[in-house]
mmCIF file of C-alpha atoms in Angstrom:
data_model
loop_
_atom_site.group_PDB
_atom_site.id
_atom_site.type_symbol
_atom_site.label_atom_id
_atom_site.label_comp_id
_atom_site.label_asym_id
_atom_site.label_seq_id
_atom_site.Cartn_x
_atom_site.Cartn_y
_atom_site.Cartn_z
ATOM 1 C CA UNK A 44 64.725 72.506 87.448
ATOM 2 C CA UNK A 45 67.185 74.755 89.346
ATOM 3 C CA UNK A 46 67.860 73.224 92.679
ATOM 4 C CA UNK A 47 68.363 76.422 94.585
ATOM 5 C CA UNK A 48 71.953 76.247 97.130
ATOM 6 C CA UNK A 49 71.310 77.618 100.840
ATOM 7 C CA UNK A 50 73.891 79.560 102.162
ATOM 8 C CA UNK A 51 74.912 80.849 105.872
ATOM 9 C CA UNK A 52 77.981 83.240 105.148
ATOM 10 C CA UNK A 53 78.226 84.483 108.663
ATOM 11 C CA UNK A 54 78.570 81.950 111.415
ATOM 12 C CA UNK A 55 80.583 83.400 114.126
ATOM 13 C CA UNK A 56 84.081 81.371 114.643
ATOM 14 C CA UNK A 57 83.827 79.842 118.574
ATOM 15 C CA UNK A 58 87.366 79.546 120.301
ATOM 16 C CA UNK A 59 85.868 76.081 120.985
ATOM 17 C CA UNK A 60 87.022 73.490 117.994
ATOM 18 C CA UNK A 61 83.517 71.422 119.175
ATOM 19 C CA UNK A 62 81.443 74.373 119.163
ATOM 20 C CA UNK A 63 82.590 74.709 115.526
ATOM 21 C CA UNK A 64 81.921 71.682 114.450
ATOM 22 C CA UNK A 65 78.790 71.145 116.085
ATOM 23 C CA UNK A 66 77.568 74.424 114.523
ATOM 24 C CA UNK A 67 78.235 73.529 110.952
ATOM 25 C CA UNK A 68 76.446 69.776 111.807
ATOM 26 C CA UNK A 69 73.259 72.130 112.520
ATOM 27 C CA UNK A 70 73.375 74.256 109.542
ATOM 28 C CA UNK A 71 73.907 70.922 107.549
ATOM 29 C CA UNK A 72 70.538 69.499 109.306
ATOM 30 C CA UNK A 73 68.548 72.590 108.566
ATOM 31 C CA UNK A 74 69.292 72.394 104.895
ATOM 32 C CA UNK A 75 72.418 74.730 104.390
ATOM 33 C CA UNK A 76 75.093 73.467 101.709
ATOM 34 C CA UNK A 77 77.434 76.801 101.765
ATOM 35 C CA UNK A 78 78.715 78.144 105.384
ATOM 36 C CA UNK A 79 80.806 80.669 105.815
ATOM 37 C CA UNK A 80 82.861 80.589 109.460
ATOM 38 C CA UNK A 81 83.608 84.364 110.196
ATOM 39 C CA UNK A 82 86.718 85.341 111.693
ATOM 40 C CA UNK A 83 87.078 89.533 112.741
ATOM 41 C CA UNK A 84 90.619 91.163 112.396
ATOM 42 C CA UNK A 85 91.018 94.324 114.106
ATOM 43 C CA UNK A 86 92.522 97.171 111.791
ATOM 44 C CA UNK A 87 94.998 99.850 113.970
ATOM 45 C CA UNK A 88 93.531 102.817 115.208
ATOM 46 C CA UNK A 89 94.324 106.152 114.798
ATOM 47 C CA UNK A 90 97.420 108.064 116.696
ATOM 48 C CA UNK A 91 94.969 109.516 119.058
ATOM 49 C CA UNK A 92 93.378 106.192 120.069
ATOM 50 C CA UNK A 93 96.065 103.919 120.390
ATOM 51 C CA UNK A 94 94.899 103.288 124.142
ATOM 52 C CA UNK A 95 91.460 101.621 122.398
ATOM 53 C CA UNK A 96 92.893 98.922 120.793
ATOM 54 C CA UNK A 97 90.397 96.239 120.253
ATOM 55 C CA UNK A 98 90.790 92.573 121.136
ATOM 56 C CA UNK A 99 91.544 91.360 117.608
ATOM 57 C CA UNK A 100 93.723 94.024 116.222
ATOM 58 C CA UNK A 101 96.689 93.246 114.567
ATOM 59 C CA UNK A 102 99.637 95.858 114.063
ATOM 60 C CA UNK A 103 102.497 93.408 113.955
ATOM 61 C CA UNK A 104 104.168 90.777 110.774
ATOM 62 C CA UNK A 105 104.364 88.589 113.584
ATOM 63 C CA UNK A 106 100.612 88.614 114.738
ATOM 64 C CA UNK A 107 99.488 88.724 111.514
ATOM 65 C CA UNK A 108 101.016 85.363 110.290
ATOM 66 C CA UNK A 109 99.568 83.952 113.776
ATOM 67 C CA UNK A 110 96.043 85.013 112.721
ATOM 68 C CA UNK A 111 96.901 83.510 109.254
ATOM 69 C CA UNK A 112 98.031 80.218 110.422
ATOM 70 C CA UNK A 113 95.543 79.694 113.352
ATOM 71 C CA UNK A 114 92.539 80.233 111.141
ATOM 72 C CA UNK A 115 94.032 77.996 108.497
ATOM 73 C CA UNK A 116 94.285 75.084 110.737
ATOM 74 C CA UNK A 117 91.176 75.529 111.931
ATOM 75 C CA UNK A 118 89.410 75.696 108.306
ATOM 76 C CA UNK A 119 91.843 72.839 107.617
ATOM 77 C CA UNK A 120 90.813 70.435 110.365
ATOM 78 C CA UNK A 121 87.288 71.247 109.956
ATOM 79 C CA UNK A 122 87.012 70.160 107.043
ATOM 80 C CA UNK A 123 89.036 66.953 107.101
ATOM 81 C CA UNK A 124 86.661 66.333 110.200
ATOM 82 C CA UNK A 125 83.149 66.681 107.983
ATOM 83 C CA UNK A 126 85.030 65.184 104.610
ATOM 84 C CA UNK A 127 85.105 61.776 107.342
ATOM 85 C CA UNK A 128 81.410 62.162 108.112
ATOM 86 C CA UNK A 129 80.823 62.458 104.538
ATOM 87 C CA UNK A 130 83.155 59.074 103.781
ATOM 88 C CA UNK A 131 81.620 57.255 106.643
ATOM 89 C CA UNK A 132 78.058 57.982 104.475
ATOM 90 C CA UNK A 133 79.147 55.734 101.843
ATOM 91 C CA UNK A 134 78.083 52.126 102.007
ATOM 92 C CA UNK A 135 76.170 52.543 105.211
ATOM 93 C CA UNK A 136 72.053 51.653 104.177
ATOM 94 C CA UNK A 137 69.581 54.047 104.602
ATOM 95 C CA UNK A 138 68.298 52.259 107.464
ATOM 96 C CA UNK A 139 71.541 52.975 109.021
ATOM 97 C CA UNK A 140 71.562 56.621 108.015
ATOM 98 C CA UNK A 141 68.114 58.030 108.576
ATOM 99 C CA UNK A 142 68.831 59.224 111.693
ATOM 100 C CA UNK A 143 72.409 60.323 111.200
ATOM 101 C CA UNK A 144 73.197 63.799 109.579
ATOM 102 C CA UNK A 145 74.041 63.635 106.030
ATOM 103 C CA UNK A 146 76.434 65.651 104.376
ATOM 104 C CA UNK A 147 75.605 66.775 101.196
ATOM 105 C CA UNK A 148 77.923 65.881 98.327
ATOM 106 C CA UNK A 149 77.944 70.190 97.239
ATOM 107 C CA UNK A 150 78.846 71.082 100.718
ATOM 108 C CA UNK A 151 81.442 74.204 100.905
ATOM 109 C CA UNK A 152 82.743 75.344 104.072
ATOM 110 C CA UNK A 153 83.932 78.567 103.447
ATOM 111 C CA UNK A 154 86.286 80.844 105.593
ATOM 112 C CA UNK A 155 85.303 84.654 105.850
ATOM 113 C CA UNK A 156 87.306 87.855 107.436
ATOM 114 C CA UNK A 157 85.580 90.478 108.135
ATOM 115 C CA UNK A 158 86.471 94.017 109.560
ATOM 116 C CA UNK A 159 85.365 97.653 110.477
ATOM 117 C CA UNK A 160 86.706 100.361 108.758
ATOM 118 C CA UNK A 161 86.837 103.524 111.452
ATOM 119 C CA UNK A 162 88.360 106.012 108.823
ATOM 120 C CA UNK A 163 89.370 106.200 105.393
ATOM 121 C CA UNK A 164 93.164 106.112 106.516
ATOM 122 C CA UNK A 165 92.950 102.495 107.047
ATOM 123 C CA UNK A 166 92.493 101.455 103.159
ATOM 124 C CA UNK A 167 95.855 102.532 102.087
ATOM 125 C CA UNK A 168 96.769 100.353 105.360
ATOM 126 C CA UNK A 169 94.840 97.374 104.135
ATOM 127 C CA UNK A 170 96.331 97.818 100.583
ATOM 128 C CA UNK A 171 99.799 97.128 101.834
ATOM 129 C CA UNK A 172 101.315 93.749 100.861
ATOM 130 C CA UNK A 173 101.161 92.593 104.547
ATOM 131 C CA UNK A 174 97.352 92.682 104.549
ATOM 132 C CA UNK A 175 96.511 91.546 101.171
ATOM 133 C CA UNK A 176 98.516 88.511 102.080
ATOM 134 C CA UNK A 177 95.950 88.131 105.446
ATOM 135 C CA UNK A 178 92.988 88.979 103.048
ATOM 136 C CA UNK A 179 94.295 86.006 100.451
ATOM 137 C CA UNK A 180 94.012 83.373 102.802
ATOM 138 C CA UNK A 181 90.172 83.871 103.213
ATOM 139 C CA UNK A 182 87.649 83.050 101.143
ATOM 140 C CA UNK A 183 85.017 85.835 101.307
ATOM 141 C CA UNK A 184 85.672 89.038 102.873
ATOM 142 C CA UNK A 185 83.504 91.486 104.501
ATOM 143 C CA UNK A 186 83.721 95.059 105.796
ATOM 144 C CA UNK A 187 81.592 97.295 108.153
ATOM 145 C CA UNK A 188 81.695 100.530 107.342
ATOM 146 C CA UNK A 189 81.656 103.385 110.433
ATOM 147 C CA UNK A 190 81.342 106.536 108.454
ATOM 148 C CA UNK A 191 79.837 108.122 105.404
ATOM 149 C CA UNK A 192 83.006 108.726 104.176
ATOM 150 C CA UNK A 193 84.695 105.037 104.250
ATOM 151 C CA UNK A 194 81.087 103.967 102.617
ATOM 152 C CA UNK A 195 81.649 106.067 99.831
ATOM 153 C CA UNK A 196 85.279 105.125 99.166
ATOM 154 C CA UNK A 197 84.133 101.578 99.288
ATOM 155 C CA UNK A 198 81.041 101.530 96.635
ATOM 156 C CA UNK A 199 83.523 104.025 94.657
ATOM 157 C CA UNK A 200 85.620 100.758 94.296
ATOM 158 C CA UNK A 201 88.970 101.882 96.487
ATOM 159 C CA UNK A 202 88.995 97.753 98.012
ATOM 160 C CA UNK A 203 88.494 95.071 96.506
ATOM 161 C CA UNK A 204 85.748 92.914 98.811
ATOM 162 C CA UNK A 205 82.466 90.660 98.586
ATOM 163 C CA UNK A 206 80.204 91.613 101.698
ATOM 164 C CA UNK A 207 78.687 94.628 103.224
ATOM 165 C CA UNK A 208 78.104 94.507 106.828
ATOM 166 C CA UNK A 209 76.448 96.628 109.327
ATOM 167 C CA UNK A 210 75.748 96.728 112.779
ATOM 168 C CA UNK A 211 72.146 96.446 112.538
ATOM 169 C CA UNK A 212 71.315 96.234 116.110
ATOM 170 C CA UNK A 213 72.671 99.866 116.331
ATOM 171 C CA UNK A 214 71.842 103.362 114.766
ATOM 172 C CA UNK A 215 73.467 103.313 111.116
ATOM 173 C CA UNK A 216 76.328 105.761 111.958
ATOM 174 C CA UNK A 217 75.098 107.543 108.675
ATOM 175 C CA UNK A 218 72.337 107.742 106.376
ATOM 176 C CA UNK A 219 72.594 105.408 103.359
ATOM 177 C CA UNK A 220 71.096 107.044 100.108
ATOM 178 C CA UNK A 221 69.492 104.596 96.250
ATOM 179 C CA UNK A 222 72.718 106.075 94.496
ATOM 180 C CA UNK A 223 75.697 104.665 96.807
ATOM 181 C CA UNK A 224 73.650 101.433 97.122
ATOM 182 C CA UNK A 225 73.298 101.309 93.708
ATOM 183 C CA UNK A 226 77.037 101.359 92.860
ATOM 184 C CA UNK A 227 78.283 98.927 95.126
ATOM 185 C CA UNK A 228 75.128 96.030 93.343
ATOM 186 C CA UNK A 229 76.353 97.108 90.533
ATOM 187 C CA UNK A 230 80.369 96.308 91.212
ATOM 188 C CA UNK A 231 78.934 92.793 92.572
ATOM 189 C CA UNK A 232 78.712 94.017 96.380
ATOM 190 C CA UNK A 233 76.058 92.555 98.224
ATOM 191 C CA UNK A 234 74.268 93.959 101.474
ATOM 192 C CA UNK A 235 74.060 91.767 104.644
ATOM 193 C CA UNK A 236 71.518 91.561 107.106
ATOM 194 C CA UNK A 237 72.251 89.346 109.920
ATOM 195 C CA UNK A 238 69.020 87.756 111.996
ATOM 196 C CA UNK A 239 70.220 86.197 115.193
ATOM 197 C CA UNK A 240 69.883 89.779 117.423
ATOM 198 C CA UNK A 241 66.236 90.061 115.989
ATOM 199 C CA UNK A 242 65.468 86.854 117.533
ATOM 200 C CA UNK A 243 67.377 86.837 120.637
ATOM 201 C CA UNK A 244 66.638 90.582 122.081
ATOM 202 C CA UNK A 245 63.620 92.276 122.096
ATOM 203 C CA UNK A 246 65.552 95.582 123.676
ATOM 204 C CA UNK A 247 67.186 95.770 119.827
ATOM 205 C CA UNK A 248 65.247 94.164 117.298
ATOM 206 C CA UNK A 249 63.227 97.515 117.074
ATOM 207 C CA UNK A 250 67.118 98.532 115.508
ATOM 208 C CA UNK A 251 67.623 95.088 113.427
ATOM 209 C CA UNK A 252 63.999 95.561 111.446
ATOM 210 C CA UNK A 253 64.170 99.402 110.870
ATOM 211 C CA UNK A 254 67.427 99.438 109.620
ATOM 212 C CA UNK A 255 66.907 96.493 107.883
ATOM 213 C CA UNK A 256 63.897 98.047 106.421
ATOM 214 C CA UNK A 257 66.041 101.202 105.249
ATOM 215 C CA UNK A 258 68.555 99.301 103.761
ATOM 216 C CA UNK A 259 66.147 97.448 101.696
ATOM 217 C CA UNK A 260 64.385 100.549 100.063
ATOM 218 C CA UNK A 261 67.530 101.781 99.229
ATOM 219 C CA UNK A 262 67.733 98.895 96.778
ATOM 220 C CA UNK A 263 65.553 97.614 93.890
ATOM 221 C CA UNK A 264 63.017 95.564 95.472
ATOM 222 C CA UNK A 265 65.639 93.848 97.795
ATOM 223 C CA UNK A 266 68.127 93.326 94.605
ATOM 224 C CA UNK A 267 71.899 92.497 96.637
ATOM 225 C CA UNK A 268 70.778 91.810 99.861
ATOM 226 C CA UNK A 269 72.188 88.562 101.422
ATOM 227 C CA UNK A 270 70.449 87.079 105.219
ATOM 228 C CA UNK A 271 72.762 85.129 107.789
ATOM 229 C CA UNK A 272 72.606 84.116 110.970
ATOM 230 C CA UNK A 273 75.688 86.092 112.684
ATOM 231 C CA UNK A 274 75.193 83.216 114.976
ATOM 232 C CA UNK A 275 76.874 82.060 118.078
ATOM 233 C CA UNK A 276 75.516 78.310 119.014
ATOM 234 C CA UNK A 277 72.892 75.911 117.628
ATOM 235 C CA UNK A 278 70.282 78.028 118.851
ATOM 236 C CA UNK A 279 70.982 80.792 116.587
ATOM 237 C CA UNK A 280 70.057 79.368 113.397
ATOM 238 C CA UNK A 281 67.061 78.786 111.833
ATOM 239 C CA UNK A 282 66.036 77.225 108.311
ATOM 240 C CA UNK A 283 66.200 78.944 105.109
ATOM 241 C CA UNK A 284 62.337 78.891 105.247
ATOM 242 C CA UNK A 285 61.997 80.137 108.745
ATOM 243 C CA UNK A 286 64.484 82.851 107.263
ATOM 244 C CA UNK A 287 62.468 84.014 104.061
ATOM 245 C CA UNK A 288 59.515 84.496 106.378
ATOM 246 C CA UNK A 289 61.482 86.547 108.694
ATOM 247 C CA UNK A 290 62.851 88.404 105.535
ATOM 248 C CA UNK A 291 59.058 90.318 105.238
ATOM 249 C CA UNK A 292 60.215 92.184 108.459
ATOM 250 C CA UNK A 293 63.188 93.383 106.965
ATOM 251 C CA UNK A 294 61.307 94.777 104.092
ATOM 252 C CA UNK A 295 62.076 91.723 101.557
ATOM 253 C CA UNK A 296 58.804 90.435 99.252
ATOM 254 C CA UNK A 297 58.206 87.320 97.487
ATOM 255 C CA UNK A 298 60.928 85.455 96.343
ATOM 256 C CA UNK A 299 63.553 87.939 97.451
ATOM 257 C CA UNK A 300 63.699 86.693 100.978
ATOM 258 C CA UNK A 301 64.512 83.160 99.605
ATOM 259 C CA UNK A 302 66.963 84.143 97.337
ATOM 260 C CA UNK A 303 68.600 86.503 100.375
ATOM 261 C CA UNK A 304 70.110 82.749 101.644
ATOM 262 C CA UNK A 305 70.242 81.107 98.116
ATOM 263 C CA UNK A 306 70.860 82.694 94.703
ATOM 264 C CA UNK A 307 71.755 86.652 95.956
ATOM 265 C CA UNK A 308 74.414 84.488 98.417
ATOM 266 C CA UNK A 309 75.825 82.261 95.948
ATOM 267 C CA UNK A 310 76.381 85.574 93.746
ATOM 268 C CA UNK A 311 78.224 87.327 97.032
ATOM 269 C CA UNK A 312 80.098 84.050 96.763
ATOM 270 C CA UNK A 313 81.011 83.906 92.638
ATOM 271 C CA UNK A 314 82.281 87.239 93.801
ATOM 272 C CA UNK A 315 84.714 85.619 95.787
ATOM 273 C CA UNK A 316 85.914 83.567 93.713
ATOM 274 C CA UNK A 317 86.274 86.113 90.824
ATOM 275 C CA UNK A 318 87.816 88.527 93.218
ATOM 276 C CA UNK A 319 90.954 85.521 94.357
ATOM 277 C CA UNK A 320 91.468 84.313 91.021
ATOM 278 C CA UNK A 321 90.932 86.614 88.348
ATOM 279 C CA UNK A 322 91.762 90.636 87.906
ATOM 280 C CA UNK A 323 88.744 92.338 87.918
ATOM 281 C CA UNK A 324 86.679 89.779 87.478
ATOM 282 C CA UNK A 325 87.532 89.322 83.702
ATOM 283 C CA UNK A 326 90.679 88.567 83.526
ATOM 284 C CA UNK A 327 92.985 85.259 84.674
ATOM 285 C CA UNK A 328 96.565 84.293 83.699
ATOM 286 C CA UNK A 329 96.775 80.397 84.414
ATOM 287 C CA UNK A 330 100.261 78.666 84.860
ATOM 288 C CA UNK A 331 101.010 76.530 81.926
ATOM 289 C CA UNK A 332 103.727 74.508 82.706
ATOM 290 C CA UNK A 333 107.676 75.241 83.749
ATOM 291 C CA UNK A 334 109.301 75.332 79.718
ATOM 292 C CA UNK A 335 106.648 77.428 78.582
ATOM 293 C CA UNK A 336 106.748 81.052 77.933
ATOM 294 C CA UNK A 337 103.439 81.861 76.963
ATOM 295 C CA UNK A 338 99.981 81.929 79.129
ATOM 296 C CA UNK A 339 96.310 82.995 77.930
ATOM 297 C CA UNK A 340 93.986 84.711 79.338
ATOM 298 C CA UNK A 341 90.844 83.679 79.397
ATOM 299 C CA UNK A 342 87.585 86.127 79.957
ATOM 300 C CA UNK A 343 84.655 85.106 81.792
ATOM 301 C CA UNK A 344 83.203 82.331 79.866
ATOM 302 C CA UNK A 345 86.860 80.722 79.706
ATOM 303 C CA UNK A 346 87.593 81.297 76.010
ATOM 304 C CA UNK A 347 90.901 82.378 75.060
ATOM 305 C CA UNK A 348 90.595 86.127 75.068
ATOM 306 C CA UNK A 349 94.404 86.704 73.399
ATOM 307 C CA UNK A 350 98.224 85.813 74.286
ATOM 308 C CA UNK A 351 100.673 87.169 76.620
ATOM 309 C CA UNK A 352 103.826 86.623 77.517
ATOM 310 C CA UNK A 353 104.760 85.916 80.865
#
């Protein structure tokens, strides 16, 4: 039997290290074994709106290796922080543990950037070597698109990225259609539909559940389409079952709601991994050692596919 893996791949990074910490403890009691802590980066604006520059935009070398190294520390010292909680498990009795959290041996604390693209001019930005570098040091990374036209360029395959992310508590800025959908599945793209404005505001839940709802007929029967929290505190989150019986709201039947936190997630985060360490997903050249002049590369399954030189 298939033990299925829940996931939380949006859990919104706190400028308070506790708040952090203390989030990730709750996931852990509800059940989640893969969290994601989401980061946003700010991409420069056009000419014309250089006066709107948004609270986490980068446009400098300088602020972008900040935003590298302060995210990396954190990630770093969050998880030396739950690797102790997880050491001080061992040996204790169960009598001594019941009523302590327990961290799961599986447990992944993942780090995610995510971004809004405004126009298509900023993909040839994000393609530079400056931002790839940023994107590298990130494990998953997600982008909202804010016109028809950047949503086309990005199921059309022009960056390479795990997560789709709207604004659901908002109008979609355009109208999504089966065939665009359709292309980004296929590529390995998955659809996210965050919960925590649903259940905090009446005034836009109306918003969260009919685009939701759109969104999910434009796939097959839910196929792609990930749930998180996009949560703020402990209050935010709620269990994966709680979240598969929300999922019926946002259009998702039977089993897809589960798999929305468990198997469709662990897919968006495969991706991830395929996307760092291989090209295109088939193909990896490993390092074989400092007198050797020849590498393999391997396809999916890890069998040698046929020598290089390198």
């Amino acid at each position: 039997m298939v033990v299925r893996r829940f996931c939380d791949l949006n859990v919104q990074e706190s400028s308070s290290y506790v708040d952090n910490l203390e989030n990730i403890k709750q996931l852990v009691s509800l059940g989640y074994t893969v969290v994601a802590l989401n980061r946003h980066y700010g991409l420069p604006k056009k000419e014309k709106e250089k006066n709107k520059r948004s609270p986490n935009e980068i446009s400098t070398a300088e602020e972008a290796k900040k935003f590298v190294a302060q995210a990396k520390q954190l990630h770093d010292r969050l998880k030396a922080d739950i690797e102790k909680l997880r050491s001080n498990q061992v040996g204790q009795s169960k009598s001594n543990t019941e009523n302590d959290l327990v961290i799961p041996e599986k447990f992944q604390l993942l780090s995610r950037l995510t971004f809004d693209l405004d126009h298509v001019d900023q993909l040839s930005y994000l393609r530079s070597h400056s931002n790839k570098t940023i994107m590298a040091a990130f494990d998953v990374i997600a982008v909202n698109p804010k016109c028809e036209k950047c949503f086309r360029s990005l199921m059309e395959g022009k960056l390479d990225f795990d997560i789709v992310s709207f604004t659901m508590a908002d109008r979609l800025p355009f109208r999504l259609d089966h065939h665009q959908v359709g292309l980004g599945t296929s590529k390995g793209l998955v659809f996210e539909i965050a919960y925590t404005t649903a259940i905090k505001s009446q005034s836009l839940r109306k918003y969260v559940f009919s685009n939701s709802q759109n969104l999910t007929s434009k796939t097959k029967h839910g196929k792609g389409i990930i749930i998180t929290s996009g949560g703020e505190s402990k209050m935010d989150f709620r269990a994966p079952p709680d979240v598969a019986n929300l999922s019926n709201l946002f259009g998702l039947k039977g089993s897809f709601g589960l798999d929305a936190v468990s198997n469709t997630a662990m897919k968006a985060v495969t991706h991830a991994l395929l996307r760092r360490d291989t090209f295109k997903g088939a193909v990896k050249v490993e390092y074989v050692g400092e007198n050797t002049c020849e590498g393999e590369i391997k396809n999916e399954e890890g069998s040698p596919k046929k020598k290089m030189k390198v």
